Coordinates of C-alpha atoms in Angstrom, one line a residue:
Chain A
M1265 CA 115.0 35.3 66.8
T1266 CA 117.2 34.6 69.8
S1267 CA 118.5 36.9 72.5
V1268 CA 121.9 36.9 74.2
V1269 CA 121.2 37.4 77.9
A1270 CA 123.3 38.5 80.9
T1271 CA 124.7 35.5 82.8
L1272 CA 124.8 37.5 86.0
A1273 CA 123.8 40.9 87.4
G1274 CA 126.2 43.7 86.6
T1275 CA 126.9 46.8 84.6
V1276 CA 127.4 46.9 80.8
F1277 CA 131.1 47.7 80.4
K1278 CA 131.4 47.5 76.6
V1279 CA 129.1 46.7 73.7
L1280 CA 131.2 45.0 71.1
V1281 CA 128.7 44.7 68.2
K1282 CA 126.2 46.9 66.4
P1283 CA 123.0 46.2 64.4
G1284 CA 123.8 44.4 61.1
D1285 CA 126.9 42.6 62.4
V1286 CA 127.1 38.9 61.6
I1287 CA 127.9 36.9 64.7
S1288 CA 129.4 33.4 64.9
P1289 CA 128.6 31.0 67.7
G1290 CA 130.8 31.6 70.8
Q1291 CA 131.7 35.2 69.8
E1292 CA 131.9 37.7 72.6
V1293 CA 129.2 40.4 72.1
V1294 CA 129.1 42.3 75.3
R1295 CA 131.5 42.7 78.3
L1296 CA 129.9 43.2 81.6
E1297 CA 131.5 44.5 84.8
S1298 CA 130.4 42.7 88.0
M1299 CA 132.1 41.9 91.3
K1300 CA 135.1 44.0 90.0
M1301 CA 135.6 41.4 87.2
E1302 CA 135.2 41.8 83.5
I1303 CA 132.7 39.2 82.3
P1304 CA 132.7 38.3 78.6
I1305 CA 129.2 37.5 77.3
E1306 CA 129.2 35.2 74.3
A1307 CA 126.5 34.4 71.8
E1308 CA 125.6 30.7 72.0
S1309 CA 124.3 30.6 68.4
G1310 CA 125.3 32.7 65.4
G1311 CA 123.1 35.2 63.5
V1312 CA 122.7 38.8 62.5
V1313 CA 122.4 41.5 65.2
T1314 CA 119.0 43.0 64.8
E1315 CA 119.0 45.1 68.0
V1316 CA 121.3 46.1 70.8
V1317 CA 119.1 46.4 73.8
V1318 CA 121.5 47.9 76.3
H1319 CA 123.9 50.8 76.6
E1320 CA 127.3 51.0 78.2
G1321 CA 126.8 51.9 81.9
D1322 CA 123.3 50.2 82.2
F1323 CA 122.6 47.9 85.1
V1324 CA 121.4 44.5 83.9
N1325 CA 120.0 41.7 86.0
E1326 CA 120.7 38.0 85.4
S1327 CA 118.9 36.7 82.3
D1328 CA 118.0 40.2 81.0
P1329 CA 118.4 40.4 77.2
L1330 CA 121.4 42.3 75.9
I1331 CA 121.5 41.7 72.1
I1332 CA 118.8 40.4 69.8
L1333 CA 119.9 38.1 67.0
G1334 CA 118.0 37.3 63.8
E1335 CA 118.6 34.9 60.9
Chain B
M1202 CA 113.3 -30.9 84.1
T1203 CA 115.6 -32.6 81.6
A1204 CA 119.0 -31.2 80.6
D1205 CA 117.5 -30.1 77.3
E1206 CA 114.7 -28.2 79.0
L1207 CA 117.1 -26.5 81.4
A1208 CA 119.3 -25.5 78.5
Q1209 CA 116.2 -24.1 76.7
A1210 CA 115.1 -22.1 79.7
R1211 CA 118.6 -20.7 80.2
K1212 CA 118.8 -19.7 76.6
K1213 CA 115.4 -18.0 76.8
A1214 CA 116.4 -16.1 79.9
M1215 CA 119.7 -15.0 78.4
A1216 CA 118.0 -13.8 75.2
G1217 CA 116.0 -11.1 77.0
G1218 CA 112.8 -9.7 75.3
S1219 CA 111.5 -10.6 71.9
E1220 CA 113.3 -9.8 68.7
K1221 CA 111.2 -6.7 67.9
Y1222 CA 112.4 -5.0 71.1
H1223 CA 116.0 -5.8 70.3
E1224 CA 115.5 -4.2 66.9
R1225 CA 114.2 -1.1 68.6
L1226 CA 117.4 -0.9 70.6
S1227 CA 119.5 -0.6 67.6
V1228 CA 117.3 2.1 66.2
S1229 CA 118.0 4.3 69.2
H1230 CA 121.7 3.3 69.2
K1231 CA 121.4 1.3 72.4
L1232 CA 123.3 -1.9 73.3
S1233 CA 121.7 -5.0 74.7
V1234 CA 122.0 -5.4 78.5
R1235 CA 124.4 -8.4 77.9
K1236 CA 126.6 -6.3 75.7
R1237 CA 126.7 -3.5 78.2
L1238 CA 127.9 -5.9 80.9
D1239 CA 130.6 -7.3 78.6
L1240 CA 131.9 -3.8 78.0
L1241 CA 131.9 -2.9 81.7
L1242 CA 133.2 -6.0 83.3
D1243 CA 136.3 -8.1 82.8
S1244 CA 135.3 -11.5 81.3
G1245 CA 134.1 -14.2 83.7
Y1246 CA 131.4 -12.5 85.9
V1247 CA 128.8 -14.5 87.8
E1248 CA 125.1 -13.8 87.8
D1249 CA 122.3 -14.5 90.3
G1250 CA 118.5 -14.8 89.6
L1251 CA 118.8 -15.5 85.9
F1252 CA 115.7 -17.7 86.2
A1253 CA 113.6 -15.0 87.9
N1254 CA 110.0 -15.3 86.7
A1255 CA 111.2 -18.0 84.2
L1256 CA 107.8 -19.8 84.5
A1257 CA 105.7 -16.7 83.8
D1258 CA 103.4 -16.8 80.8
D1259 CA 104.7 -13.3 79.7
D1260 CA 108.1 -12.7 78.3
L1261 CA 109.9 -11.8 81.5
A1262 CA 113.5 -12.9 81.0
A1263 CA 115.4 -12.5 84.3
D1264 CA 112.4 -10.3 85.3
G1265 CA 114.0 -7.4 83.4
V1266 CA 117.1 -7.0 85.4
V1267 CA 120.5 -8.6 85.3
T1268 CA 122.4 -8.7 88.6
A1269 CA 126.1 -9.7 88.4
T1270 CA 129.2 -9.8 90.5
G1271 CA 132.5 -9.5 88.6
T1272 CA 135.6 -7.4 88.3
I1273 CA 136.8 -4.2 86.6
D1274 CA 140.6 -4.1 86.1
G1275 CA 140.7 -7.0 88.6
R1276 CA 138.7 -5.2 91.3
T1277 CA 135.5 -6.8 92.6
V1278 CA 132.3 -4.8 91.8
V1279 CA 128.6 -5.7 91.6
V1280 CA 126.2 -4.5 88.9
M1281 CA 122.5 -4.0 88.5
A1282 CA 121.5 -3.6 84.9
N1283 CA 117.9 -3.1 83.6
D1284 CA 117.0 -5.0 80.4
P1285 CA 115.0 -2.5 78.3
T1286 CA 113.8 -5.3 76.0
V1287 CA 111.8 -6.9 78.9
K1288 CA 108.7 -4.8 79.5
A1289 CA 110.8 -1.7 79.0
G1290 CA 113.0 -2.5 81.9
S1291 CA 110.1 -2.1 84.3
W1292 CA 110.1 -3.4 87.9
G1293 CA 108.1 -6.4 89.1
A1294 CA 108.4 -8.0 92.5
R1295 CA 111.4 -10.2 91.6
T1296 CA 113.1 -7.3 89.8
V1297 CA 113.0 -5.4 93.1
E1298 CA 114.1 -8.4 95.1
K1299 CA 117.1 -8.9 92.8
I1300 CA 118.1 -5.3 93.0
L1301 CA 117.9 -5.5 96.9
R1302 CA 120.0 -8.6 96.9
I1303 CA 122.8 -7.2 94.7
Q1304 CA 122.9 -4.1 96.9
E1305 CA 123.2 -6.3 100.0
K1306 CA 126.0 -8.1 98.1
A1307 CA 127.8 -4.7 97.8
L1308 CA 127.5 -4.3 101.6
D1309 CA 128.8 -7.9 102.2
M1310 CA 131.6 -7.6 99.7
N1311 CA 132.4 -4.0 100.6
C1312 CA 132.7 -3.3 96.9
P1313 CA 131.5 -0.6 94.5
I1314 CA 128.1 -1.0 92.9
F1315 CA 127.1 0.1 89.4
Y1316 CA 123.5 0.9 88.4
L1317 CA 123.0 0.5 84.7
V1318 CA 119.6 2.2 84.5
D1319 CA 117.1 2.0 81.6
S1320 CA 113.7 1.5 83.0
A1321 CA 110.1 2.7 82.5
G1322 CA 109.5 2.4 86.3
A1323 CA 107.1 0.2 88.3
R1324 CA 104.8 -2.3 86.7
I1325 CA 101.5 -0.9 88.0
T1326 CA 99.9 -4.4 87.7
D1327 CA 102.4 -5.7 90.3
Q1328 CA 102.2 -2.8 92.6
V1329 CA 101.1 -4.6 95.8
E1330 CA 103.9 -7.1 95.5
M1331 CA 106.7 -4.6 94.7
F1332 CA 105.8 -1.1 95.9
P1333 CA 104.8 -0.6 99.6
G1334 CA 106.3 -3.5 101.7
R1335 CA 109.4 -4.0 103.8
R1336 CA 111.2 -5.3 100.8
G1337 CA 109.4 -3.2 98.3
A1338 CA 111.0 -0.6 95.9
G1339 CA 111.4 1.9 98.7
H1340 CA 113.9 -0.4 100.3
I1341 CA 116.2 0.1 97.2
F1342 CA 116.6 3.7 98.1
Y1343 CA 117.0 2.9 101.8
N1344 CA 119.8 0.6 100.9
Q1345 CA 121.4 3.3 98.7
V1346 CA 121.4 5.7 101.5
K1347 CA 123.0 3.0 103.7
L1348 CA 125.7 2.3 101.0
S1349 CA 126.4 6.0 100.5
G1350 CA 129.9 7.0 101.5
R1351 CA 130.7 3.3 102.3
V1352 CA 131.3 2.0 98.8
P1353 CA 131.3 4.0 95.5
Q1354 CA 127.8 4.0 93.8
I1355 CA 128.0 4.8 90.1
C1356 CA 125.0 5.2 87.8
L1357 CA 125.2 4.9 84.0
L1358 CA 121.9 6.2 82.7
F1359 CA 121.1 4.7 79.3
G1360 CA 117.4 5.4 79.0
P1361 CA 114.6 6.6 81.1
S1362 CA 114.5 6.6 84.9
A1363 CA 110.9 7.5 85.6
A1364 CA 108.9 8.5 88.7
G1365 CA 110.2 6.5 91.7
G1366 CA 112.9 5.0 89.5
A1367 CA 114.4 8.5 89.1
Y1368 CA 115.6 8.3 92.7
I1369 CA 118.1 5.5 91.9
P1370 CA 120.4 8.0 90.0
A1371 CA 119.7 10.7 92.6
F1372 CA 121.1 8.5 95.4
T1373 CA 124.3 7.5 93.6
D1374 CA 127.6 9.4 93.8
V1375 CA 127.8 10.1 90.1
V1376 CA 125.4 10.0 87.1
I1377 CA 126.7 9.6 83.6
M1378 CA 124.0 10.2 81.1
V1379 CA 123.8 9.2 77.4
D1380 CA 122.8 12.3 75.3
K1381 CA 119.3 12.0 73.7
N1382 CA 118.5 8.6 75.3
A1383 CA 118.8 9.2 79.0
S1384 CA 116.1 11.0 81.0
M1385 CA 114.9 11.5 84.5
Y1386 CA 111.5 12.8 85.5
L1387 CA 109.0 12.3 88.3
G1388 CA 106.0 12.7 85.9
S1389 CA 106.1 12.1 82.2
P1390 CA 105.1 14.9 79.7
R1391 CA 101.8 13.1 79.3
M1392 CA 101.2 13.1 83.0
A1393 CA 102.3 16.8 83.3
E1394 CA 99.7 17.7 80.6
M1395 CA 97.0 15.8 82.4
V1396 CA 97.7 16.9 85.9
I1397 CA 99.0 20.4 85.7
G1398 CA 98.2 21.3 82.1
E1399 CA 101.8 21.8 81.0
K1400 CA 102.8 21.0 77.4
V1401 CA 106.4 20.1 77.2
S1402 CA 108.8 17.7 75.4
L1403 CA 110.6 15.0 77.3
E1404 CA 114.0 16.3 76.3
E1405 CA 113.1 19.8 77.6
M1406 CA 111.7 18.5 80.8
G1407 CA 113.9 15.6 81.7
G1408 CA 116.5 15.1 79.0
A1409 CA 120.1 14.3 79.6
R1410 CA 121.4 17.6 78.5
M1411 CA 119.0 19.5 80.7
H1412 CA 120.0 17.5 83.7
C1413 CA 123.7 17.9 83.0
T1414 CA 123.5 21.7 82.4
V1415 CA 120.5 23.0 84.4
S1416 CA 119.2 20.8 87.2
G1417 CA 122.6 19.3 88.2
N1418 CA 121.1 15.8 88.5
G1419 CA 123.5 14.6 85.8
D1420 CA 127.3 14.7 86.1
L1421 CA 128.6 13.8 82.7
L1422 CA 126.9 13.9 79.3
A1423 CA 128.2 11.0 77.1
A1424 CA 127.8 10.9 73.4
N1425 CA 127.0 7.2 73.4
E1426 CA 126.8 4.1 75.6
E1427 CA 130.4 3.0 75.0
E1428 CA 131.7 6.4 76.1
A1429 CA 129.5 6.3 79.2
I1430 CA 130.9 2.9 80.2
R1431 CA 134.5 4.0 79.5
W1432 CA 133.9 7.1 81.7
G1433 CA 132.3 4.9 84.5
K1434 CA 135.5 2.8 84.6
Q1435 CA 137.8 5.8 84.6
Y1436 CA 135.8 7.4 87.4
L1437 CA 136.2 4.2 89.4
S1438 CA 140.0 4.3 88.9
Y1439 CA 140.3 7.3 91.2
F1440 CA 138.4 5.5 94.0
P1441 CA 139.1 2.8 96.6
N1442 CA 136.7 -0.1 96.9
H1443 CA 135.4 1.2 100.2
Y1444 CA 135.8 4.0 102.7
T1445 CA 138.6 2.5 104.8
Q1446 CA 140.9 2.1 101.8
K1447 CA 143.1 4.6 100.0
P1448 CA 142.6 5.2 96.3
P1449 CA 144.8 3.1 94.1
A1450 CA 147.9 4.8 92.5
S1451 CA 148.8 4.8 88.8
L1452 CA 152.1 5.1 87.0
P1453 CA 153.3 8.7 87.4
K1454 CA 153.3 10.9 84.2
D1455 CA 154.6 14.4 83.5
P1456 CA 152.0 17.1 82.9
A1457 CA 150.8 17.7 79.3
F1458 CA 152.8 21.0 79.3
V1459 CA 154.8 23.1 81.7
Q1460 CA 154.3 26.6 80.3
W1461 CA 153.3 29.1 82.9
E1462 CA 154.0 32.3 81.0
N1463 CA 150.9 34.2 79.8
I1464 CA 148.4 32.0 81.5
I1465 CA 147.5 34.3 84.4
P1466 CA 147.0 37.9 83.3
A1467 CA 148.7 40.7 85.3
N1468 CA 145.3 42.6 85.5
Q1469 CA 143.4 41.0 88.4
N1470 CA 140.1 41.9 86.7
M1471 CA 140.7 40.0 83.5
P1472 CA 139.4 36.4 83.1
F1473 CA 141.6 33.5 82.2
D1474 CA 141.2 29.8 81.7
M1475 CA 142.0 28.0 85.0
Q1476 CA 141.8 24.6 83.2
R1477 CA 145.2 25.4 81.7
V1478 CA 146.6 25.8 85.2
I1479 CA 145.2 22.4 86.1
L1480 CA 146.6 20.8 83.0
G1481 CA 150.0 22.3 83.7
L1482 CA 150.0 20.7 87.2
V1483 CA 148.5 17.2 86.9
D1484 CA 149.7 14.0 85.2
E1485 CA 149.0 14.0 81.5
G1486 CA 145.6 12.6 80.6
S1487 CA 144.5 12.3 84.2
W1488 CA 142.1 15.3 84.5
F1489 CA 138.6 14.0 84.8
P1490 CA 136.1 16.9 85.4
I1491 CA 132.8 16.3 87.1
K1492 CA 129.7 18.4 86.2
P1493 CA 131.7 20.4 83.6
L1494 CA 128.5 21.7 82.0
F1495 CA 126.8 22.7 85.3
A1496 CA 127.8 25.9 87.1
P1497 CA 131.0 26.1 85.1
E1498 CA 132.2 29.1 87.1
I1499 CA 133.7 26.5 89.4
L1500 CA 135.8 23.5 88.2
V1501 CA 135.7 20.3 90.1
G1502 CA 137.2 16.9 89.1
F1503 CA 139.7 14.2 89.8
A1504 CA 143.3 14.0 88.5
R1505 CA 146.6 12.5 89.4
L1506 CA 149.7 14.1 90.9
D1507 CA 152.7 11.9 90.3
G1508 CA 150.4 8.9 90.0
E1509 CA 148.3 9.6 93.2
A1510 CA 144.6 10.5 93.0
V1511 CA 143.7 14.1 93.9
A1512 CA 140.4 15.9 93.9
I1513 CA 140.6 19.5 92.6
V1514 CA 138.3 22.5 93.3
A1515 CA 139.2 25.5 91.2
N1516 CA 137.6 28.9 90.4
Q1517 CA 137.1 29.5 86.6
S1518 CA 137.2 33.3 86.0
K1519 CA 136.4 32.7 82.3
V1520 CA 132.8 32.1 83.3
K1521 CA 130.9 34.7 85.4
G1522 CA 134.2 35.9 86.7
G1523 CA 134.7 32.8 88.8
V1524 CA 132.2 34.3 91.3
L1525 CA 130.4 31.8 93.6
F1526 CA 126.7 31.3 93.0
V1527 CA 124.0 29.1 94.5
D1528 CA 124.7 26.3 92.0
S1529 CA 128.5 26.6 92.2
A1530 CA 128.4 26.3 96.0
D1531 CA 126.2 23.2 95.7
K1532 CA 128.4 21.7 93.1
A1533 CA 131.6 22.2 95.1
A1534 CA 130.1 21.2 98.4
R1535 CA 128.8 17.8 97.0
F1536 CA 132.2 17.2 95.4
I1537 CA 134.2 17.9 98.5
N1538 CA 131.9 15.6 100.5
L1539 CA 132.5 12.8 97.9
A1540 CA 136.2 13.2 97.9
D1541 CA 136.4 13.2 101.7
A1542 CA 134.2 10.1 102.0
F1543 CA 136.7 8.1 99.9
N1544 CA 140.0 9.5 101.2
I1545 CA 140.9 11.4 98.1
P1546 CA 143.1 14.4 99.0
L1547 CA 141.7 17.9 98.1
L1548 CA 143.5 20.6 96.2
F1549 CA 141.9 24.0 96.0
L1550 CA 143.1 26.5 93.4
A1551 CA 141.7 29.9 94.4
D1552 CA 141.0 32.8 92.1
V1553 CA 137.7 34.0 93.6
P1554 CA 136.1 37.5 93.8
G1555 CA 133.7 36.2 96.4
F1556 CA 130.1 35.1 96.6
M1557 CA 127.7 36.9 94.3
I1558 CA 125.7 39.7 95.8
G1559 CA 122.4 41.3 94.8
T1560 CA 118.6 40.7 95.1
K1561 CA 118.5 37.7 92.7
V1562 CA 120.9 35.6 94.7
E1563 CA 119.7 36.6 98.1
R1564 CA 116.3 35.4 97.2
Q1565 CA 117.8 32.1 96.1
G1566 CA 119.4 31.7 99.5
I1567 CA 123.0 32.3 98.6
I1568 CA 123.8 32.5 102.3
R1569 CA 122.6 29.0 103.2
H1570 CA 124.1 27.6 100.0
G1571 CA 127.4 29.3 100.8
A1572 CA 127.2 28.0 104.3
K1573 CA 126.7 24.5 102.9
L1574 CA 130.0 24.8 101.0
I1575 CA 131.9 26.2 103.9
A1576 CA 130.5 23.4 106.1
A1577 CA 131.8 20.8 103.6
V1578 CA 135.2 22.5 103.4
S1579 CA 135.4 22.5 107.3
E1580 CA 134.4 18.9 107.7
A1581 CA 136.7 17.5 105.0
T1582 CA 139.5 15.8 107.0
V1583 CA 141.5 14.4 104.0
P1584 CA 144.8 16.1 103.4
K1585 CA 143.8 19.5 101.9
I1586 CA 145.9 22.2 100.4
S1587 CA 144.7 25.5 99.3
V1588 CA 146.7 27.5 96.7
I1589 CA 145.9 31.1 96.1
I1590 CA 146.5 31.3 92.4
R1591 CA 145.5 34.9 91.9
K1592 CA 143.1 36.2 94.5
A1593 CA 140.8 35.2 97.3
Y1594 CA 138.4 37.9 98.5
G1595 CA 135.8 37.9 101.2
A1596 CA 134.1 34.6 102.1
G1597 CA 135.6 33.2 98.9
L1598 CA 138.7 32.6 100.9
Y1599 CA 136.7 30.5 103.4
A1600 CA 135.0 28.6 100.6
M1601 CA 138.4 27.7 99.1
A1602 CA 139.8 26.2 102.3
G1603 CA 141.6 29.4 103.5
P1604 CA 143.8 29.3 106.6
A1605 CA 140.9 29.1 109.1
F1606 CA 139.4 26.0 107.7
G1607 CA 141.8 23.2 108.6
A1608 CA 143.9 23.3 105.5
D1609 CA 147.2 21.5 106.0
A1610 CA 148.9 24.2 104.1
V1611 CA 147.8 27.5 102.4
L1612 CA 150.3 28.3 99.6
A1613 CA 150.3 31.3 97.3
L1614 CA 151.7 32.3 94.0
P1615 CA 153.9 35.4 94.1
T1616 CA 151.2 37.5 92.4
A1617 CA 148.4 36.4 94.7
Q1618 CA 146.2 38.7 96.8
I1619 CA 144.1 37.9 99.9
A1620 CA 141.7 40.4 101.3
V1621 CA 138.2 41.1 102.5
M1622 CA 137.7 42.8 99.1
G1623 CA 139.8 44.0 96.2
P1624 CA 141.6 47.3 96.1
E1625 CA 139.0 49.2 94.0
A1626 CA 136.1 48.1 96.2
A1627 CA 138.0 48.6 99.5
V1628 CA 139.2 52.1 98.7
N1629 CA 135.7 53.1 97.6
A1630 CA 134.2 51.7 100.8
V1631 CA 136.7 53.2 103.2
Y1632 CA 137.1 56.6 101.6
Y1633 CA 133.7 57.1 100.1
N1634 CA 133.0 60.5 101.7
K1635 CA 136.5 61.8 101.1
I1636 CA 136.3 60.7 97.4
Q1637 CA 133.0 62.5 97.0
E1638 CA 134.6 65.8 98.3
L1639 CA 137.4 65.6 95.8
E1640 CA 137.1 66.4 92.1
G1641 CA 138.9 65.6 88.8
E1642 CA 142.6 64.9 88.9
E1643 CA 142.8 65.4 92.6
R1644 CA 140.2 62.6 93.1
Q1645 CA 142.0 60.2 90.7
A1646 CA 145.3 60.9 92.3
F1647 CA 143.9 60.2 95.8
I1648 CA 142.2 57.0 94.6
Q1649 CA 145.5 55.8 92.9
E1650 CA 147.5 56.5 96.0
R1651 CA 145.1 54.7 98.4
Q1652 CA 144.9 51.7 96.1
T1653 CA 148.6 51.4 95.9
S1654 CA 148.9 51.6 99.6
Y1655 CA 146.1 49.0 100.0
R1656 CA 147.9 46.7 97.5
Q1657 CA 151.1 46.9 99.6
D1658 CA 149.1 46.1 102.6
I1659 CA 147.8 42.9 101.1
D1660 CA 151.1 42.0 99.4
I1661 CA 151.6 38.3 99.6
V1662 CA 155.0 38.4 101.2
R1663 CA 153.6 40.7 103.9
L1664 CA 150.8 38.1 104.4
A1665 CA 153.5 35.4 104.6
S1666 CA 155.3 37.5 107.2
E1667 CA 152.1 37.6 109.3
L1668 CA 152.0 33.7 108.9
I1669 CA 148.7 33.9 107.0
V1670 CA 150.0 31.9 104.1
D1671 CA 152.5 29.1 104.8
D1672 CA 154.7 29.6 101.8
V1673 CA 154.9 31.6 98.6
V1674 CA 155.7 29.3 95.7
E1675 CA 156.8 30.1 92.1
P1676 CA 154.5 28.6 89.6
Y1677 CA 157.1 26.3 88.1
R1678 CA 157.8 24.8 91.5
L1679 CA 154.1 24.3 92.4
R1680 CA 153.7 20.7 91.1
D1681 CA 156.7 19.4 93.0
E1682 CA 155.7 21.3 96.1
L1683 CA 152.2 19.8 96.1
T1684 CA 153.4 16.3 95.3
R1685 CA 155.8 16.4 98.3
R1686 CA 153.3 17.9 100.7
F1687 CA 150.5 15.5 99.8
H1688 CA 152.9 12.6 100.3
L1689 CA 154.0 13.9 103.7
Y1690 CA 150.4 14.5 104.8
A1691 CA 149.2 11.1 103.7
H1692 CA 148.7 9.8 107.3
K1693 CA 147.1 12.8 108.9
S1694 CA 144.6 12.3 111.8
R1695 CA 141.0 12.3 110.5
E1696 CA 139.3 13.3 113.8
F1697 CA 137.1 16.4 113.5
S1698 CA 134.4 16.5 116.1
V1699 CA 132.5 14.2 118.5
R1700 CA 128.7 13.9 117.9
R1701 CA 126.1 11.9 116.0
H1702 CA 126.3 14.0 112.9
P1703 CA 126.3 17.7 112.1
V1704 CA 123.2 19.7 111.5
N1705 CA 124.2 20.9 108.0
P1706 CA 123.0 23.9 106.2
V1707 CA 121.2 22.9 103.0

């Protein structure tokens, strides 16, 4: 089990995946909004989305988990 | 000693450690120290101290380090290279003396020095002879500090650099690490477990990948030793032999592509790949990024413009929006300092929303790290040109060599914006109360109208009319414009201030 985390503090702008989705390495899973920029957050490794931890509009801090991936 | 005995002794010293240690090298995909030197240097180098510790009972060929003077592409360089087959490349008294002497050779010859490091650290049994004295191991680091900024110091890290030895890479200008084999640490995992109770693997604590992505001690992560050596030579090609010379030029080449359409999105908030802008500007095959895996929201590296070396600092909006963080500020400050020391002109490509804000970065000291970057930008007296590619907001403009920081020219692409903050943030800040009073469509219309007016206010031609930017340049003209300007600025005055040295933010 791995989690995809926020690379910087910001607001969740779009969640691009849902539980059950199969993710490939490097795929964008969440888009944050921070410093008036859209920040794509990519999964480093692939896997199946087991949980989406955040909702659109949530504030997240750097290194907070956004998506949980399973095998 | 007879001629035969001498030949025997020489053969023994050249051979390094015993056969079993040479076999171990090939298991870990390492080359012998002699092979490393053959790949790095042109043929025909000379060596001093081959017979160091030749009469010792132990197998101490050359006392575990080869020190050579030779050439790379015809340029004189000196090299210190640990021999991992001799007591794991550890340092005895003569090892240290040989290293000191080759450093002094670099001072005398005013030439670059390479450190080919693969060493377990000090031989504890020899500590009194090699650790504390005037010409003990500490003097190696003292010499490195003295050499710093005078001649290029390049470290190729092939294996461990442990404890005190870890400072050799730390004091060089650039550290190229071989993935899986290279490591740096003050205390080994075994020591960490004994002294602080931490259980951790070597790779996790001090491995090459960790240092090139997290700690910032490593600059480049090479797949193998051949690649590391090739990169070391390419790195040197952008540098002069010492600080009073200009970097050597190469044959000019056209960029890999000249295709500006669709690189920079119209929407200011959308990320794009700044590396494509760089590749569209510089000579094909010349882009040599430094620290590409560390703080990738800022790109730094060397390249050539019409054959001439140039040092590039560019915001990468593809990563973290191109916002400046603690690590990105450190990375850029160090790089600017390096380029300025060796007379390599600086090109800034700005697309920066500003420095990051929020609790996390304030606690990390974003202000002092940002101050460090801005100090480095200010002090750099090489020709420097800043190009506002898309936007420069807030102190980001200062960090990217904006008009107030001694840039020889600040240019802008036609679509660029410069402001304290972007239109959305500015309108929200100035008209917050008014916006709160309005509702629905009326509110939206008001915001739209104010943003449009704000955009007109920071329109780039308006900023040019106020003499804030020196020229507005279409993208397809940018390469020629930069080449011409750098050529014209080549002999600028390098005076900045009178004093012993600045008291820099750290």
